Amino acid sequence: MSSVSMEYVIALYVRLSIEDSKVDSLSIQSQLALLHSYADDMEIPHARVEEFIDNGHSGTNFERPAVQELLDRVRAGEIHCILVKDFSRFGRNMIEVGYFMERVFPVFGVRFISVEDAFDSAQHQGDTGGIGMAVKYLISEFYSRDMSVKTRTAKYVKMKRGEYQSVVCPYGYQKGADGRMEIDEETAPNVRLIFQMALDGHDAHQIAEELFQKGVITPGEFKASKGKHYHDVSRCRGIWQRTTILRILSDERYAGTYVMGKRKVREIGGRSLHLKDENEWFKIPDHHPPIIEKSIYEQVQAKLLHFKSIKKKIHQYPLRGKVFCGCCEHAMGRIPAKKPYFICRYTSVDSMSPCHGMRILETELEGLIYEILLKQAGIILNIDSLSVAGGLDVQLAEQTEYQSRIRRCQTEKRLLYERFLLKEIDKDSYLEQKSVCDKELNHLKQAHSALSAEISQKQMDNDTKSQLKSIASDITETEGLTETLVNVLIERISVFPENQIKIEWKIKDFCMEIS
């Protein structure tokens, strides 16, 4: 191989799926050790080795973060060689892998090496290694699909036998020494309280209020207290949500019936799930000790019809999805009354919270925001600095002049070399004059690069300023807040007590003159 004058980047791609983790030779460390050793043996000057690791991802598709990053770097011309342990590490789909090896990598001049398959694209001009490699692809792909089917079948068999599969137990239960569900006496009384209150006619809000007053922490907070950080509970503050209460009340597992197989993947090897029809679920009666009696569960289900929210038609309004409580940081609900208003319902059970019962009329909030928009629009339309940046035409002319000088210098360098070949000048003269030419060329390129960067920034600034002026003009021509203006300008609105608001802008420069 010829010497490489620029830095040569070798990418080590490593993938480990959940099934692969059981095989020591496929571990992340083992793959990296093999690839680093191979890269060292290549002895390529000025080479830099980078690692790309997908841990826990299937090879049946390319929806993997590290491989996507790798391919982006390839398209940017920043990768020169890719090393993998074997073809299956890069991917198990024959068509997709073949596409990259035959179409993408050759275009960008990327060398692809599969160490254990003894494949090096430098030895194969535009093909994937013939029938031998094709057979390896097929074996790898069929192995993946076969394993996926077998794994799913084995899981369903265990479901039918009543063997517990889920890692996380529902609130009120824990895993016993034999891996089966058993009642957690620390949280089960809370589940019984929830069902009893529902049986007595209390709605989900009243149940949540009672749990808060008793100081019962939420299921997420309880799991976090046990070191199981499945969710962000930083904003829970011990306040139960109505949806959590209803989910517990409708869960048949609390009556001893286990339900599994509610969802399935859309395709073998994929991760996308969808809910199956209830008649396809696996229901196993008397699977585990019940926390509540079956008769109580059934009575509560009859009452649940009164607790559940009726699906209403979704109304569009300018501030939809934008209004949040500035105190507890939860979304504020919109109440479509005669005079619609936004209210913080999250702390409705906490009378000591600063945002308890906090509300603001929709018309008042829209008026406050529109007033701010109008003031800012006036500022933007009256600032001279928002006109097209001066001197850009001069800089563009300078850029063109630099490009001409660079071309002339390159021509001089080529002619100098031709004179040397024709022996019109000796080697020492050639090297001396070439050195002067290289120095001048390097200076011109650096100056051109710096000027181009400055021009590019000015052009972007001008585009932004033109956009701001256009938006400001639109604001002054409207008679009030519109959904279009909100979606273009506003990311989030935080409401505080006494109708104080804070706006997070999508276009940061829009509020540059407002403190």
Tab-separated table of C-alpha atoms in Angstrom, residues 11-325:
chain	number	residue	atom	x	y	z
A	11	ALA	CA	-13.246	2.510	12.203
A	12	LEU	CA	-13.690	-0.536	14.432
A	13	TYR	CA	-17.361	-1.487	14.391
A	14	VAL	CA	-18.585	-3.746	17.201
A	15	ARG	CA	-22.124	-5.008	17.805
A	16	LEU	CA	-23.539	-7.125	20.612
A	17	SER	CA	-27.175	-8.222	20.774
A	18	ILE	CA	-28.918	-9.591	23.849
A	19	GLU	CA	-28.588	-13.185	22.565
A	20	ASP	CA	-24.898	-12.650	21.675
A	21	SER	CA	-24.066	-11.542	25.244
A	22	LYS	CA	-24.203	-15.173	26.329
A	23	VAL	CA	-21.200	-16.036	24.119
A	24	ASP	CA	-17.830	-14.912	25.549
A	25	SER	CA	-16.110	-14.646	22.159
A	26	LEU	CA	-18.721	-12.123	21.029
A	27	SER	CA	-18.329	-9.782	24.005
A	28	ILE	CA	-17.525	-6.129	23.333
A	29	GLN	CA	-14.073	-6.531	24.879
A	30	SER	CA	-13.244	-9.651	22.818
A	31	GLN	CA	-14.298	-8.035	19.545
A	32	LEU	CA	-12.358	-4.842	20.262
A	33	ALA	CA	-9.219	-6.768	21.243
A	34	LEU	CA	-9.347	-8.723	17.962
A	35	LEU	CA	-9.926	-5.614	15.831
A	36	HIS	CA	-7.289	-3.475	17.561
A	37	SER	CA	-4.754	-6.254	17.042
A	38	TYR	CA	-5.640	-6.483	13.347
A	39	ALA	CA	-5.467	-2.693	12.939
A	40	ASP	CA	-1.993	-2.638	14.529
A	41	ASP	CA	-0.806	-5.334	12.126
A	42	MET	CA	-1.958	-3.240	9.129
A	43	GLU	CA	0.861	-0.768	9.923
A	44	ILE	CA	-0.711	2.169	8.105
A	45	PRO	CA	1.193	5.445	8.699
A	46	HIS	CA	-0.689	8.381	10.254
A	47	ALA	CA	-3.626	6.088	11.088
A	48	ARG	CA	-6.131	6.945	13.816
A	49	VAL	CA	-8.366	4.200	15.198
A	50	GLU	CA	-11.940	5.002	16.309
A	51	GLU	CA	-14.462	2.696	17.976
A	52	PHE	CA	-18.161	2.455	17.103
A	53	ILE	CA	-20.146	0.244	19.504
A	54	ASP	CA	-23.790	-0.891	19.372
A	55	ASN	CA	-24.518	-2.741	22.605
A	56	GLY	CA	-27.800	-4.638	22.800
A	57	HIS	CA	-28.922	-4.034	19.204
A	58	SER	CA	-30.149	-6.587	16.674
A	59	GLY	CA	-28.295	-6.934	13.387
A	60	THR	CA	-31.456	-7.537	11.343
A	61	ASN	CA	-31.738	-3.845	10.474
A	62	PHE	CA	-29.561	-0.731	10.456
A	63	GLU	CA	-31.601	1.262	12.997
A	64	ARG	CA	-28.631	1.315	15.369
A	65	PRO	CA	-27.100	4.526	16.749
A	66	ALA	CA	-23.419	3.644	16.319
A	67	VAL	CA	-23.767	2.214	12.804
A	68	GLN	CA	-25.783	5.291	11.771
A	69	GLU	CA	-23.034	7.554	13.123
A	70	LEU	CA	-20.451	5.459	11.272
A	71	LEU	CA	-22.353	5.720	7.975
A	72	ASP	CA	-22.746	9.498	8.421
A	73	ARG	CA	-18.976	9.755	8.880
A	74	VAL	CA	-18.458	7.635	5.758
A	75	ARG	CA	-20.674	9.972	3.704
A	76	ALA	CA	-18.729	12.937	5.087
A	77	GLY	CA	-15.510	11.389	3.784
A	78	GLU	CA	-14.054	11.024	7.303
A	79	ILE	CA	-13.646	7.211	7.350
A	80	HIS	CA	-11.129	5.336	5.205
A	81	CYS	CA	-11.380	1.756	6.471
A	82	ILE	CA	-13.955	-0.277	8.444
A	83	LEU	CA	-13.022	-3.364	10.461
A	84	VAL	CA	-15.564	-5.880	11.788
A	85	LYS	CA	-15.126	-9.258	13.470
A	86	ASP	CA	-17.397	-10.962	10.915
A	87	PHE	CA	-20.188	-10.017	8.535
A	88	SER	CA	-22.933	-10.670	11.105
A	89	ARG	CA	-21.521	-7.923	13.340
A	90	PHE	CA	-22.131	-5.326	10.626
A	91	GLY	CA	-25.547	-6.727	9.716
A	92	ARG	CA	-27.535	-9.912	9.211
A	93	ASN	CA	-29.587	-8.652	6.268
A	94	MET	CA	-27.899	-9.813	3.074
A	95	ILE	CA	-29.469	-7.214	0.774
A	96	GLU	CA	-28.677	-4.210	2.994
A	97	VAL	CA	-25.106	-5.309	3.752
A	98	GLY	CA	-24.496	-6.015	0.073
A	99	TYR	CA	-25.810	-2.565	-0.839
A	100	PHE	CA	-23.301	-0.816	1.415
A	101	MET	CA	-20.392	-3.012	0.325
A	102	GLU	CA	-21.072	-2.814	-3.415
A	103	ARG	CA	-22.639	0.647	-3.776
A	104	VAL	CA	-21.812	2.953	-0.873
A	105	PHE	CA	-18.309	2.102	0.341
A	106	PRO	CA	-16.669	2.009	-3.120
A	107	VAL	CA	-18.089	5.458	-3.961
A	108	PHE	CA	-16.479	6.981	-0.864
A	109	GLY	CA	-13.282	4.945	-1.216
A	110	VAL	CA	-13.834	3.038	2.026
A	111	ARG	CA	-12.039	-0.239	2.540
A	112	PHE	CA	-14.149	-2.905	4.322
A	113	ILE	CA	-12.528	-5.805	6.174
A	114	SER	CA	-14.250	-8.736	7.883
A	115	VAL	CA	-11.461	-10.333	9.919
A	116	GLU	CA	-12.776	-13.842	10.587
A	117	ASP	CA	-14.302	-14.133	7.111
A	118	ALA	CA	-10.873	-13.284	5.591
A	119	PHE	CA	-12.597	-10.680	3.425
A	120	ASP	CA	-10.867	-7.465	2.349
A	121	SER	CA	-12.622	-5.265	-0.219
A	122	ALA	CA	-9.191	-4.107	-1.431
A	123	GLN	CA	-8.863	-7.590	-2.931
A	124	HIS	CA	-12.336	-7.579	-4.512
A	125	GLN	CA	-13.089	-4.924	-7.106
A	126	GLY	CA	-16.737	-3.927	-6.659
A	127	ASP	CA	-18.077	-7.267	-5.428
A	128	THR	CA	-18.740	-8.931	-2.084
A	129	GLY	CA	-16.489	-11.925	-2.421
A	130	GLY	CA	-18.426	-14.267	-4.664
A	131	ILE	CA	-20.662	-17.232	-3.835
A	132	GLY	CA	-18.765	-18.103	-0.646
A	133	MET	CA	-19.530	-14.769	0.935
A	134	ALA	CA	-23.129	-14.895	-0.294
A	135	VAL	CA	-23.610	-18.240	1.476
A	136	LYS	CA	-22.228	-16.724	4.684
A	137	TYR	CA	-24.742	-13.855	4.367
A	138	LEU	CA	-27.647	-16.256	3.943
A	139	ILE	CA	-26.584	-18.422	6.885
A	140	SER	CA	-26.245	-15.354	9.093
A	141	GLU	CA	-29.615	-13.920	8.073
A	142	PHE	CA	-31.515	-17.201	8.431
A	143	TYR	CA	-29.812	-17.854	11.775
A	144	SER	CA	-31.054	-14.486	13.069
A	145	ARG	CA	-34.623	-15.071	11.943
A	146	ASP	CA	-34.631	-18.640	13.221
A	147	MET	CA	-33.357	-17.536	16.637
A	148	SER	CA	-35.968	-14.776	16.802
A	149	VAL	CA	-38.800	-17.218	16.064
A	150	LYS	CA	-37.457	-19.816	18.515
A	151	THR	CA	-37.011	-17.236	21.265
A	152	ARG	CA	-40.540	-15.935	20.809
A	153	THR	CA	-41.987	-19.480	20.701
A	154	ALA	CA	-40.150	-20.494	23.887
A	155	LYS	CA	-41.399	-17.366	25.619
A	156	TYR	CA	-45.016	-18.090	24.669
A	157	VAL	CA	-44.701	-21.679	25.914
A	158	LYS	CA	-43.509	-20.379	29.282
A	159	MET	CA	-46.420	-17.921	29.329
A	160	LYS	CA	-48.906	-20.747	28.833
A	161	ARG	CA	-47.276	-22.716	31.653
A	162	GLY	CA	-47.706	-19.703	33.912
A	163	GLU	CA	-44.016	-18.976	34.289
A	164	TYR	CA	-43.389	-15.299	34.893
A	165	GLN	CA	-41.401	-13.527	32.172
A	166	SER	CA	-41.485	-9.801	32.858
A	167	VAL	CA	-38.539	-8.254	34.683
A	168	VAL	CA	-40.683	-5.684	36.509
A	169	CYS	CA	-43.493	-6.726	38.842
A	170	PRO	CA	-46.668	-4.605	39.090
A	171	TYR	CA	-46.948	-2.269	42.084
A	172	GLY	CA	-47.935	-4.337	45.131
A	173	TYR	CA	-45.935	-7.399	44.076
A	174	GLN	CA	-42.313	-8.518	44.133
A	175	LYS	CA	-40.374	-11.479	42.809
A	176	GLY	CA	-39.938	-14.397	45.173
A	177	ALA	CA	-36.911	-16.640	45.515
A	178	ASP	CA	-38.306	-18.953	42.801
A	179	GLY	CA	-38.760	-16.056	40.385
A	180	ARG	CA	-42.550	-16.042	40.709
A	181	MET	CA	-44.708	-13.148	41.825
A	182	GLU	CA	-45.501	-12.813	45.498
A	183	ILE	CA	-47.301	-10.112	47.473
A	184	ASP	CA	-45.176	-7.205	48.653
A	185	GLU	CA	-46.580	-6.470	52.106
A	186	GLU	CA	-45.071	-2.987	52.044
A	187	THR	CA	-47.149	-1.755	49.084
A	188	ALA	CA	-50.062	-4.235	48.852
A	189	PRO	CA	-52.082	-2.347	51.549
A	190	ASN	CA	-52.029	0.714	49.264
A	191	VAL	CA	-53.487	-1.346	46.414
A	192	ARG	CA	-56.239	-2.650	48.728
A	193	LEU	CA	-56.994	0.920	49.830
A	194	ILE	CA	-57.310	2.044	46.197
A	195	PHE	CA	-59.765	-0.752	45.368
A	196	GLN	CA	-61.787	-0.257	48.569
A	197	MET	CA	-62.154	3.475	47.988
A	198	ALA	CA	-63.260	2.825	44.398
A	199	LEU	CA	-65.760	0.250	45.681
A	200	ASP	CA	-67.094	2.881	48.110
A	201	GLY	CA	-67.755	5.254	45.240
A	202	HIS	CA	-64.721	7.546	45.365
A	203	ASP	CA	-63.373	8.757	42.023
A	204	ALA	CA	-59.717	8.686	40.935
A	205	HIS	CA	-59.081	12.274	42.067
A	206	GLN	CA	-60.409	11.598	45.562
A	207	ILE	CA	-58.292	8.437	45.809
A	208	ALA	CA	-55.171	10.354	44.712
A	209	GLU	CA	-55.909	13.038	47.321
A	210	GLU	CA	-56.253	10.424	50.081
A	211	LEU	CA	-52.955	8.766	49.130
A	212	PHE	CA	-51.201	12.147	49.149
A	213	GLN	CA	-52.615	13.078	52.550
A	214	LYS	CA	-51.418	9.731	53.921
A	215	GLY	CA	-47.934	10.401	52.523
A	216	VAL	CA	-47.964	7.351	50.234
A	217	ILE	CA	-45.278	7.845	47.586
A	218	THR	CA	-46.038	7.032	43.950
A	219	PRO	CA	-45.106	3.653	42.382
A	220	GLY	CA	-42.261	5.294	40.461
A	221	GLU	CA	-40.878	6.942	43.596
A	222	PHE	CA	-41.161	3.658	45.504
A	223	LYS	CA	-39.151	1.798	42.851
A	224	ALA	CA	-36.567	4.590	42.803
A	225	SER	CA	-36.240	4.312	46.597
A	226	LYS	CA	-35.307	0.653	46.042
A	227	GLY	CA	-32.626	1.593	43.511
A	228	LYS	CA	-34.778	0.834	40.450
A	229	HIS	CA	-34.664	4.050	38.434
A	230	TYR	CA	-36.998	3.168	35.583
A	231	HIS	CA	-38.498	6.649	35.270
A	232	ASP	CA	-37.686	10.279	36.042
A	233	VAL	CA	-39.508	10.909	39.336
A	234	SER	CA	-37.954	14.294	40.088
A	235	ARG	CA	-41.296	16.090	39.546
A	236	CYS	CA	-43.629	13.559	41.214
A	237	ARG	CA	-43.504	15.099	44.718
A	238	GLY	CA	-45.626	12.269	46.113
A	239	ILE	CA	-48.616	13.216	43.958
A	240	TRP	CA	-50.478	10.315	42.367
A	241	GLN	CA	-51.898	10.774	38.896
A	242	ARG	CA	-55.461	9.907	37.974
A	243	THR	CA	-54.199	7.712	35.133
A	244	THR	CA	-52.062	5.682	37.570
A	245	ILE	CA	-55.082	5.051	39.809
A	246	LEU	CA	-57.230	3.941	36.873
A	247	ARG	CA	-54.479	1.694	35.530
A	248	ILE	CA	-54.228	-0.119	38.874
A	249	LEU	CA	-58.022	-0.460	39.160
A	250	SER	CA	-58.272	-2.050	35.699
A	251	ASP	CA	-55.330	-4.465	36.167
A	252	GLU	CA	-56.623	-8.039	36.432
A	253	ARG	CA	-53.340	-9.220	37.921
A	254	TYR	CA	-54.409	-7.905	41.338
A	255	ALA	CA	-57.147	-10.573	41.353
A	256	GLY	CA	-54.611	-13.360	40.742
A	257	THR	CA	-55.057	-13.623	36.965
A	258	TYR	CA	-51.867	-13.047	35.041
A	259	VAL	CA	-52.069	-11.368	31.643
A	260	MET	CA	-49.239	-11.484	29.111
A	261	GLY	CA	-48.689	-11.192	25.389
A	262	LYS	CA	-50.622	-7.943	25.032
A	263	ARG	CA	-48.189	-6.627	22.454
A	264	LYS	CA	-46.123	-8.087	19.662
A	265	VAL	CA	-43.404	-6.845	17.345
A	266	ARG	CA	-44.522	-5.737	13.915
A	267	GLU	CA	-41.818	-7.819	12.223
A	268	ILE	CA	-39.254	-10.424	13.216
A	269	GLY	CA	-36.103	-8.803	14.533
A	270	GLY	CA	-37.793	-5.423	14.918
A	271	ARG	CA	-38.480	-3.411	18.072
A	272	SER	CA	-41.718	-1.665	17.142
A	273	LEU	CA	-44.673	-3.035	19.155
A	274	HIS	CA	-48.417	-2.787	18.764
A	275	LEU	CA	-51.310	-3.794	21.014
A	276	LYS	CA	-53.023	-7.057	20.077
A	277	ASP	CA	-56.737	-7.743	20.386
A	278	GLU	CA	-57.719	-8.830	23.908
A	279	ASN	CA	-58.789	-12.276	22.668
A	280	GLU	CA	-55.134	-12.894	21.711
A	281	TRP	CA	-53.771	-12.179	25.196
A	282	PHE	CA	-52.554	-14.957	27.487
A	283	LYS	CA	-54.711	-15.003	30.626
A	284	ILE	CA	-53.731	-17.425	33.381
A	285	PRO	CA	-56.219	-17.667	36.293
A	286	ASP	CA	-54.860	-18.380	39.791
A	287	HIS	CA	-51.348	-17.658	38.542
A	288	HIS	CA	-50.199	-15.945	41.761
A	289	PRO	CA	-51.603	-14.887	45.163
A	290	PRO	CA	-54.312	-12.216	44.687
A	291	ILE	CA	-54.145	-8.913	46.564
A	292	ILE	CA	-57.905	-8.402	46.235
A	293	GLU	CA	-60.774	-10.836	45.812
A	294	LYS	CA	-62.087	-11.585	42.335
A	295	SER	CA	-65.583	-10.391	43.291
A	296	ILE	CA	-64.221	-7.004	44.414
A	297	TYR	CA	-62.279	-6.646	41.175
A	298	GLU	CA	-65.405	-7.322	39.102
A	299	GLN	CA	-67.520	-4.862	41.130
A	300	VAL	CA	-64.889	-2.184	40.631
A	301	GLN	CA	-64.802	-2.836	36.876
A	302	ALA	CA	-68.516	-2.092	36.723
A	303	LYS	CA	-67.911	1.209	38.534
A	304	LEU	CA	-64.883	2.074	36.382
A	305	LEU	CA	-67.214	3.059	33.565
A	306	HIS	CA	-68.119	6.092	35.650
A	307	PHE	CA	-64.469	6.958	36.346
A	308	LYS	CA	-63.066	6.756	32.829
A	309	SER	CA	-62.858	9.874	30.728
A	310	ILE	CA	-65.044	9.952	27.667
A	311	LYS	CA	-63.005	10.644	24.570
A	312	LYS	CA	-63.833	14.133	23.421
A	313	LYS	CA	-63.207	15.878	20.149
A	314	ILE	CA	-59.798	17.539	20.168
A	315	HIS	CA	-60.185	21.310	19.886
A	316	GLN	CA	-57.446	23.344	18.280
A	317	TYR	CA	-56.383	26.585	19.941
A	318	PRO	CA	-53.275	28.783	19.532
A	319	LEU	CA	-51.485	27.755	22.752
A	320	ARG	CA	-52.140	24.027	22.496
A	321	GLY	CA	-49.270	22.052	24.096
A	322	LYS	CA	-47.318	25.209	24.997
A	323	VAL	CA	-48.553	26.172	28.498
A	324	PHE	CA	-46.772	24.800	31.575
A	325	CYS	CA	-46.807	25.562	35.282
